[in-house]
C-alpha positions as a LaTeX table, in Angstrom:
\begin{tabular}{lrrr}
\hline
Residue & $x$ (\AA) & $y$ (\AA) & $z$ (\AA) \\
\hline
Met1 & $-0.09$ & $-0.08$ & 0.12 \\
Arg2 & 2.75 & 2.26 & 0.82 \\
Ala3 & 4.48 & 1.89 & $-2.93$ \\
Arg4 & 1.55 & 2.66 & $-4.34$ \\
Leu5 & 0.46 & 6.16 & $-1.92$ \\
Gln6 & 4.67 & 6.88 & $-3.18$ \\
Leu7 & 2.84 & 6.37 & $-6.67$ \\
Val8 & $-0.07$ & 8.44 & $-6.34$ \\
Leu9 & 2.24 & 11.36 & $-5.04$ \\
Ala10 & 4.71 & 11.23 & $-7.45$ \\
Ala11 & 1.78 & 11.65 & $-9.90$ \\
Ala12 & 0.50 & 14.45 & $-8.18$ \\
Cys13 & 3.75 & 16.12 & $-8.58$ \\
Phe14 & 4.03 & 15.59 & $-12.73$ \\
Ser15 & 0.90 & 16.24 & $-12.72$ \\
Thr16 & 1.49 & 20.00 & $-12.21$ \\
Ala17 & 3.75 & 20.23 & $-15.40$ \\
Gly18 & 1.94 & 21.45 & $-17.98$ \\
Ala19 & 0.36 & 24.86 & $-16.22$ \\
Ala20 & 3.57 & 25.51 & $-15.18$ \\
Ile21 & 5.46 & 24.84 & $-18.22$ \\
Lys22 & 2.53 & 27.24 & $-20.15$ \\
Trp23 & 2.80 & 29.97 & $-17.45$ \\
Cys24 & 6.63 & 29.96 & $-17.91$ \\
Gly25 & 7.73 & 32.70 & $-20.67$ \\
Phe26 & 11.37 & 30.49 & $-21.65$ \\
Gly27 & 11.03 & 29.09 & $-25.00$ \\
Ala28 & 10.86 & 25.17 & $-25.00$ \\
Trp29 & 14.51 & 24.39 & $-25.43$ \\
Gln30 & 15.10 & 26.76 & $-22.34$ \\
Ile31 & 12.94 & 25.45 & $-20.19$ \\
Ala32 & 13.69 & 21.53 & $-21.01$ \\
Ala33 & 17.26 & 22.29 & $-20.37$ \\
Ile34 & 17.32 & 24.21 & $-17.24$ \\
Arg35 & 14.51 & 22.43 & $-16.00$ \\
Ala36 & 16.68 & 19.54 & $-16.44$ \\
Leu37 & 19.84 & 21.02 & $-14.99$ \\
Val38 & 17.86 & 21.57 & $-11.77$ \\
Ala39 & 16.33 & 18.28 & $-11.82$ \\
Met40 & 19.75 & 16.34 & $-12.02$ \\
Val41 & 21.27 & 18.46 & $-9.42$ \\
Ala42 & 17.64 & 17.68 & $-6.89$ \\
Ile43 & 17.45 & 13.73 & $-7.78$ \\
Leu44 & 21.88 & 13.51 & $-6.71$ \\
Ala45 & 21.02 & 15.64 & $-3.59$ \\
Leu46 & 17.52 & 14.31 & $-2.29$ \\
Ile47 & 18.26 & 10.80 & $-3.46$ \\
Pro48 & 22.04 & 9.15 & $-2.83$ \\
Glu49 & 21.85 & 5.98 & $-4.02$ \\
Ala50 & 21.36 & 7.93 & $-7.37$ \\
Arg51 & 25.13 & 9.21 & $-7.30$ \\
His52 & 26.58 & 5.61 & $-7.70$ \\
Arg53 & 27.01 & 2.91 & $-10.67$ \\
Trp54 & 26.24 & 4.74 & $-13.47$ \\
Thr55 & 26.14 & 1.70 & $-15.44$ \\
Trp56 & 25.34 & 1.22 & $-19.23$ \\
Arg57 & 22.03 & $-0.35$ & $-18.54$ \\
Val58 & 21.48 & 2.96 & $-16.25$ \\
Gly59 & 22.23 & 4.97 & $-19.25$ \\
Leu60 & 20.14 & 3.32 & $-21.89$ \\
Val61 & 16.78 & 3.91 & $-19.51$ \\
Gly62 & 18.29 & 7.58 & $-19.40$ \\
Val63 & 18.27 & 7.79 & $-23.00$ \\
Ala64 & 14.65 & 6.73 & $-22.93$ \\
Tyr65 & 13.71 & 9.07 & $-19.79$ \\
Ala66 & 15.45 & 12.05 & $-21.80$ \\
Ala67 & 13.39 & 11.15 & $-25.01$ \\
Ala68 & 10.38 & 11.15 & $-22.59$ \\
Gly69 & 11.26 & 14.38 & $-21.16$ \\
Leu70 & 11.84 & 16.48 & $-24.06$ \\
Leu71 & 9.08 & 15.56 & $-26.34$ \\
Phe72 & 6.84 & 16.11 & $-22.99$ \\
Val73 & 8.02 & 19.60 & $-22.76$ \\
Leu74 & 7.93 & 20.06 & $-26.20$ \\
Ala75 & 4.40 & 19.15 & $-27.04$ \\
Asn76 & 3.13 & 20.93 & $-24.06$ \\
Lys77 & 3.95 & 24.41 & $-25.55$ \\
Leu78 & 2.49 & 23.25 & $-28.84$ \\
Thr79 & $-0.80$ & 21.32 & $-27.75$ \\
Thr80 & $-3.20$ & 21.80 & $-25.12$ \\
Ala81 & $-1.89$ & 20.04 & $-21.43$ \\
Ala82 & $-4.75$ & 17.85 & $-21.40$ \\
Asn83 & $-4.18$ & 16.28 & $-24.91$ \\
Thr84 & $-0.22$ & 16.15 & $-23.90$ \\
Val85 & $-0.92$ & 14.37 & $-20.68$ \\
Phe86 & $-3.98$ & 12.28 & $-21.95$ \\
Leu87 & $-1.79$ & 11.08 & $-25.11$ \\
Gln88 & 0.98 & 10.39 & $-22.91$ \\
Ala89 & $-1.36$ & 8.42 & $-20.71$ \\
Thr90 & $-1.42$ & 5.44 & $-23.39$ \\
Asn91 & 1.68 & 4.67 & $-22.42$ \\
Pro92 & 0.31 & 1.43 & $-20.77$ \\
Leu93 & $-0.35$ & 0.14 & $-24.54$ \\
Phe94 & 3.22 & 0.19 & $-25.37$ \\
Val95 & 4.36 & $-1.51$ & $-21.76$ \\
Val96 & 2.24 & $-4.37$ & $-22.51$ \\
Ala97 & 3.67 & $-4.32$ & $-26.10$ \\
Leu98 & 7.39 & $-4.46$ & $-24.32$ \\
Ala99 & 6.83 & $-6.74$ & $-20.92$ \\
Pro100 & 6.89 & $-9.60$ & $-22.54$ \\
Trp101 & 9.92 & $-9.13$ & $-24.57$ \\
Leu102 & 11.86 & $-6.62$ & $-22.37$ \\
Leu103 & 10.83 & $-8.36$ & $-18.71$ \\
Arg104 & 9.37 & $-11.82$ & $-19.94$ \\
Glu105 & 6.02 & $-10.57$ & $-17.94$ \\
Arg106 & 3.46 & $-12.97$ & $-19.26$ \\
Val107 & 0.46 & $-10.82$ & $-21.16$ \\
Arg108 & $-2.70$ & $-11.48$ & $-20.64$ \\
Ala109 & $-6.10$ & $-11.47$ & $-22.29$ \\
Ala110 & $-7.33$ & $-8.41$ & $-20.12$ \\
Asp111 & $-4.20$ & $-6.63$ & $-20.82$ \\
Leu112 & $-4.85$ & $-7.13$ & $-24.75$ \\
Ala113 & $-8.51$ & $-5.86$ & $-24.12$ \\
Leu114 & $-7.02$ & $-2.82$ & $-22.39$ \\
Met115 & $-4.66$ & $-2.34$ & $-25.70$ \\
Gly116 & $-7.59$ & $-1.92$ & $-27.80$ \\
Val117 & $-9.27$ & 0.25 & $-25.66$ \\
Leu118 & $-6.06$ & 2.32 & $-25.22$ \\
Ala119 & $-5.74$ & 2.90 & $-29.20$ \\
Ala120 & $-9.72$ & 3.57 & $-29.39$ \\
Gly121 & $-9.17$ & 6.57 & $-26.78$ \\
Leu122 & $-5.55$ & 7.44 & $-28.59$ \\
Ala123 & $-7.74$ & 7.95 & $-32.31$ \\
Leu124 & $-10.09$ & 9.98 & $-30.65$ \\
Leu125 & $-7.45$ & 12.47 & $-29.34$ \\
Phe126 & $-5.70$ & 12.38 & $-32.57$ \\
Val127 & $-9.16$ & 13.38 & $-34.38$ \\
Gly128 & $-10.54$ & 15.77 & $-31.90$ \\
Gly129 & $-7.89$ & 17.48 & $-29.93$ \\
Gln130 & $-7.11$ & 20.03 & $-32.86$ \\
Arg131 & $-8.12$ & 23.04 & $-30.63$ \\
Arg132 & $-6.09$ & 25.90 & $-30.99$ \\
Phe133 & $-5.45$ & 28.39 & $-28.28$ \\
Ala134 & $-2.67$ & 30.98 & $-27.16$ \\
Thr135 & $-1.26$ & 28.57 & $-25.07$ \\
Ala136 & $-1.40$ & 25.61 & $-28.06$ \\
Pro137 & $-0.81$ & 27.57 & $-30.83$ \\
Asp138 & 0.21 & 23.90 & $-33.40$ \\
Pro139 & $-1.98$ & 21.09 & $-31.98$ \\
Val140 & $-1.52$ & 18.56 & $-34.83$ \\
Leu141 & 2.60 & 18.59 & $-33.94$ \\
Gly142 & 2.07 & 18.76 & $-30.40$ \\
Asn143 & $-0.02$ & 15.88 & $-30.42$ \\
Val144 & 2.21 & 13.47 & $-32.29$ \\
Leu145 & 5.28 & 14.58 & $-29.95$ \\
Ala146 & 2.98 & 13.91 & $-27.22$ \\
Ala147 & 2.58 & 10.17 & $-28.07$ \\
Gly148 & 6.17 & 9.83 & $-29.26$ \\
Ser149 & 6.91 & 10.98 & $-25.54$ \\
Ala150 & 4.03 & 8.16 & $-24.54$ \\
Val151 & 6.64 & 5.67 & $-26.79$ \\
Ala152 & 9.29 & 6.99 & $-24.66$ \\
Trp153 & 7.79 & 6.47 & $-21.25$ \\
Ala154 & 6.92 & 3.34 & $-21.85$ \\
Phe155 & 10.56 & 2.43 & $-22.49$ \\
Thr156 & 11.57 & 4.26 & $-19.16$ \\
Val157 & 9.14 & 2.74 & $-16.95$ \\
Thr158 & 10.07 & $-0.91$ & $-18.59$ \\
Gly159 & 13.63 & 0.00 & $-17.92$ \\
Tyr160 & 13.12 & 1.27 & $-14.74$ \\
Arg161 & 11.51 & $-2.18$ & $-13.95$ \\
Trp162 & 14.47 & $-4.14$ & $-15.38$ \\
Leu163 & 16.92 & $-1.87$ & $-13.53$ \\
Ala164 & 14.85 & $-2.91$ & $-10.24$ \\
Arg165 & 14.91 & $-6.45$ & $-11.03$ \\
Leu166 & 19.30 & $-6.38$ & $-11.93$ \\
Gly167 & 20.00 & $-3.62$ & $-8.91$ \\
Gly168 & 19.01 & $-5.78$ & $-5.61$ \\
Pro169 & 20.38 & $-8.10$ & $-3.84$ \\
Gly170 & 20.00 & $-11.60$ & $-5.82$ \\
Gly171 & 18.02 & $-9.47$ & $-8.33$ \\
Ser172 & 15.36 & $-9.09$ & $-5.62$ \\
Gly173 & 14.53 & $-5.63$ & $-6.91$ \\
Thr174 & 14.84 & $-3.42$ & $-3.58$ \\
Asp175 & 17.54 & $-0.82$ & $-4.87$ \\
His176 & 16.23 & 2.31 & $-6.33$ \\
Gly177 & 19.49 & 3.53 & $-6.64$ \\
Pro178 & 19.79 & 2.90 & $-10.38$ \\
Ile179 & 16.25 & 4.00 & $-10.76$ \\
Ala180 & 17.06 & 7.15 & $-9.69$ \\
Gly181 & 20.79 & 7.47 & $-11.20$ \\
Ala182 & 18.55 & 6.56 & $-14.67$ \\
Ala183 & 16.67 & 9.93 & $-14.29$ \\
Ala184 & 19.55 & 11.62 & $-12.65$ \\
Cys185 & 21.12 & 10.48 & $-15.94$ \\
Gly186 & 18.13 & 11.27 & $-18.19$ \\
Asn187 & 17.89 & 14.68 & $-17.21$ \\
Leu188 & 21.62 & 15.53 & $-18.05$ \\
Ile189 & 20.83 & 14.13 & $-21.73$ \\
Val190 & 18.37 & 16.82 & $-21.94$ \\
Phe191 & 20.64 & 19.49 & $-20.76$ \\
Leu192 & 23.28 & 18.37 & $-22.76$ \\
Val193 & 20.95 & 18.01 & $-25.94$ \\
Cys194 & 18.89 & 20.81 & $-25.27$ \\
Leu195 & 21.55 & 23.72 & $-24.15$ \\
Pro196 & 22.52 & 24.62 & $-28.02$ \\
Gly197 & 19.28 & 25.50 & $-28.54$ \\
Ala198 & 18.62 & 27.48 & $-25.43$ \\
Leu199 & 21.22 & 29.77 & $-26.05$ \\
Pro200 & 21.83 & 32.33 & $-25.83$ \\
Leu201 & 19.60 & 32.29 & $-22.61$ \\
Ala202 & 17.09 & 34.74 & $-21.73$ \\
Ala203 & 17.29 & 37.21 & $-19.05$ \\
Gly204 & 13.74 & 36.16 & $-17.91$ \\
Arg205 & 11.53 & 37.20 & $-15.18$ \\
Ala206 & 12.08 & 36.46 & $-11.57$ \\
Thr207 & 8.77 & 34.47 & $-12.10$ \\
Asp208 & 10.05 & 32.50 & $-15.21$ \\
Trp209 & 12.99 & 30.94 & $-12.88$ \\
Leu210 & 11.24 & 30.53 & $-9.73$ \\
Ile211 & 8.90 & 28.45 & $-12.31$ \\
Val212 & 11.72 & 26.20 & $-14.04$ \\
Ile213 & 13.47 & 25.99 & $-10.50$ \\
Tyr214 & 10.22 & 24.44 & $-9.02$ \\
Leu215 & 9.52 & 22.42 & $-12.09$ \\
Gly216 & 13.28 & 20.90 & $-11.64$ \\
Val217 & 12.95 & 20.69 & $-7.68$ \\
Phe218 & 9.28 & 19.55 & $-6.78$ \\
Gln219 & 7.55 & 18.67 & $-10.30$ \\
Leu220 & 10.39 & 15.96 & $-10.81$ \\
Gly221 & 12.77 & 15.68 & $-8.05$ \\
Leu222 & 10.59 & 15.61 & $-5.79$ \\
Ala223 & 8.57 & 12.83 & $-7.85$ \\
Tyr224 & 11.38 & 10.87 & $-8.28$ \\
Val225 & 11.86 & 10.66 & $-4.53$ \\
Phe226 & 8.75 & 8.71 & $-4.66$ \\
Leu227 & 8.77 & 7.23 & $-7.84$ \\
Ser228 & 12.29 & 5.39 & $-7.25$ \\
Arg229 & 10.92 & 4.09 & $-4.10$ \\
Ala230 & 8.10 & 2.84 & $-5.45$ \\
Ile231 & 8.53 & 1.42 & $-8.56$ \\
Thr232 & 10.80 & $-1.29$ & $-7.48$ \\
Arg233 & 7.96 & $-3.15$ & $-5.83$ \\
Val234 & 5.14 & $-2.67$ & $-7.93$ \\
Pro235 & 5.05 & $-4.32$ & $-11.37$ \\
Ala236 & 5.73 & $-2.28$ & $-14.51$ \\
Leu237 & 2.20 & $-2.20$ & $-16.14$ \\
Glu238 & 0.31 & $-1.58$ & $-12.61$ \\
Ala239 & 3.04 & 1.54 & $-11.75$ \\
Ser240 & 2.61 & 3.05 & $-15.10$ \\
Leu241 & $-1.71$ & 3.04 & $-13.80$ \\
Phe242 & $-1.08$ & 4.31 & $-11.07$ \\
Leu243 & 0.74 & 7.16 & $-12.41$ \\
Leu244 & $-2.35$ & 7.78 & $-14.06$ \\
Val245 & $-3.56$ & 9.97 & $-11.26$ \\
Glu246 & $-1.46$ & 12.91 & $-13.66$ \\
Pro247 & $-4.28$ & 13.51 & $-16.02$ \\
Val248 & $-6.64$ & 13.44 & $-14.22$ \\
Leu249 & $-4.99$ & 16.25 & $-12.33$ \\
Ser250 & $-2.62$ & 18.01 & $-15.26$ \\
Pro251 & $-6.10$ & 19.26 & $-17.25$ \\
Val252 & $-7.97$ & 20.64 & $-14.11$ \\
Trp253 & $-4.50$ & 22.64 & $-12.97$ \\
Ala254 & $-4.25$ & 23.73 & $-16.87$ \\
Trp255 & $-8.11$ & 24.58 & $-17.10$ \\
Leu256 & $-7.47$ & 27.13 & $-13.51$ \\
Ala257 & $-4.26$ & 28.71 & $-14.42$ \\
His258 & $-5.13$ & 28.90 & $-18.24$ \\
Gly259 & $-8.31$ & 28.30 & $-19.03$ \\
Glu260 & $-8.10$ & 25.35 & $-21.73$ \\
Thr261 & $-10.84$ & 23.20 & $-22.22$ \\
Pro262 & $-10.35$ & 19.95 & $-24.41$ \\
Gly263 & $-12.41$ & 19.39 & $-27.28$ \\
Pro264 & $-15.64$ & 17.00 & $-26.91$ \\
Leu265 & $-13.75$ & 14.14 & $-28.82$ \\
Ala266 & $-10.62$ & 14.80 & $-26.70$ \\
Val267 & $-12.70$ & 14.52 & $-23.87$ \\
Ile268 & $-14.34$ & 11.21 & $-24.19$ \\
Gly269 & $-10.79$ & 10.26 & $-25.60$ \\
Gly270 & $-9.12$ & 10.93 & $-22.30$ \\
Ala271 & $-12.25$ & 9.22 & $-20.41$ \\
Val272 & $-12.23$ & 6.22 & $-22.01$ \\
Ile273 & $-8.40$ & 6.33 & $-21.70$ \\
Leu274 & $-8.53$ & 6.95 & $-17.52$ \\
Thr275 & $-11.74$ & 4.53 & $-17.04$ \\
Ala276 & $-10.08$ & 1.98 & $-19.08$ \\
Thr277 & $-6.58$ & 2.04 & $-16.72$ \\
Thr278 & $-8.61$ & 2.57 & $-13.66$ \\
Leu279 & $-10.90$ & $-0.49$ & $-14.11$ \\
Lys280 & $-7.55$ & $-2.54$ & $-14.93$ \\
Ala281 & $-5.75$ & $-1.26$ & $-12.06$ \\
Trp282 & $-8.64$ & $-2.21$ & $-9.21$ \\
Thr283 & $-9.43$ & $-5.41$ & $-11.13$ \\
Asp284 & $-5.66$ & $-6.43$ & $-11.12$ \\
Thr285 & $-5.75$ & $-5.15$ & $-7.52$ \\
Gln286 & $-8.74$ & $-7.41$ & $-6.22$ \\
Val287 & $-6.67$ & $-10.41$ & $-8.07$ \\
Val288 & $-3.61$ & $-9.32$ & $-5.75$ \\
Ala289 & $-5.42$ & $-9.19$ & $-2.63$ \\
Ala290 & $-7.45$ & $-12.50$ & $-3.50$ \\
\hline
\end{tabular}
């Protein structure tokens, strides 16, 4: 239960990204670079285990993390926060596809049914998520980038579970150091990749700097304190489902802060995705309890 609560808290921290990114006056590359640098420092400071054993496996998962994080920031600057997070919420679709190959986790009939429902929700989001706002100037490209972020995040979640299995004593999966290390490594990669596009760095308002510091320390750093400790104790698919608290809250923050309201088909698509994954998480919990 504690591990699942930590996943919910991590998702709550993650959920504030969309509204905060849109509030910041910096460009996407500048936000991604500064946020990643601050997050890397925060993770290394808050999770001492992340400072050690940066193996090639940690680096490989870090690359997946970097792709997910960068695409997420770029998508948030182009489409609505709701579309970005709903599309990223389809990552269990790709986790189901990856888990048998990378983790040797068995796929059940219910998992295949979930894939079909998520695919339908994904299609609705692409068809109905094309409304333009001042904070969403190119929703079509933004939606594509958000879908790419979902694929990269599926690799990341699966990779975290892979590291957890390899990292604990005798493969027990109790060592969260490699997972936090992968997050720190991924943020370092994002910073290095985005730095050329971020220069020359705009002076910005004090508010802009406070936002990117918040994004690095709390939205990512604190979230990874919770996530790295929980992911070692929860299966990859179930972990990705508990993290869906993020898409529930993210559109709320964007609506309160920016007045973003997704279109009807996008709302239906998001509802389909969230309903399916919530039911799946609940039924999995009942099976475990039995």
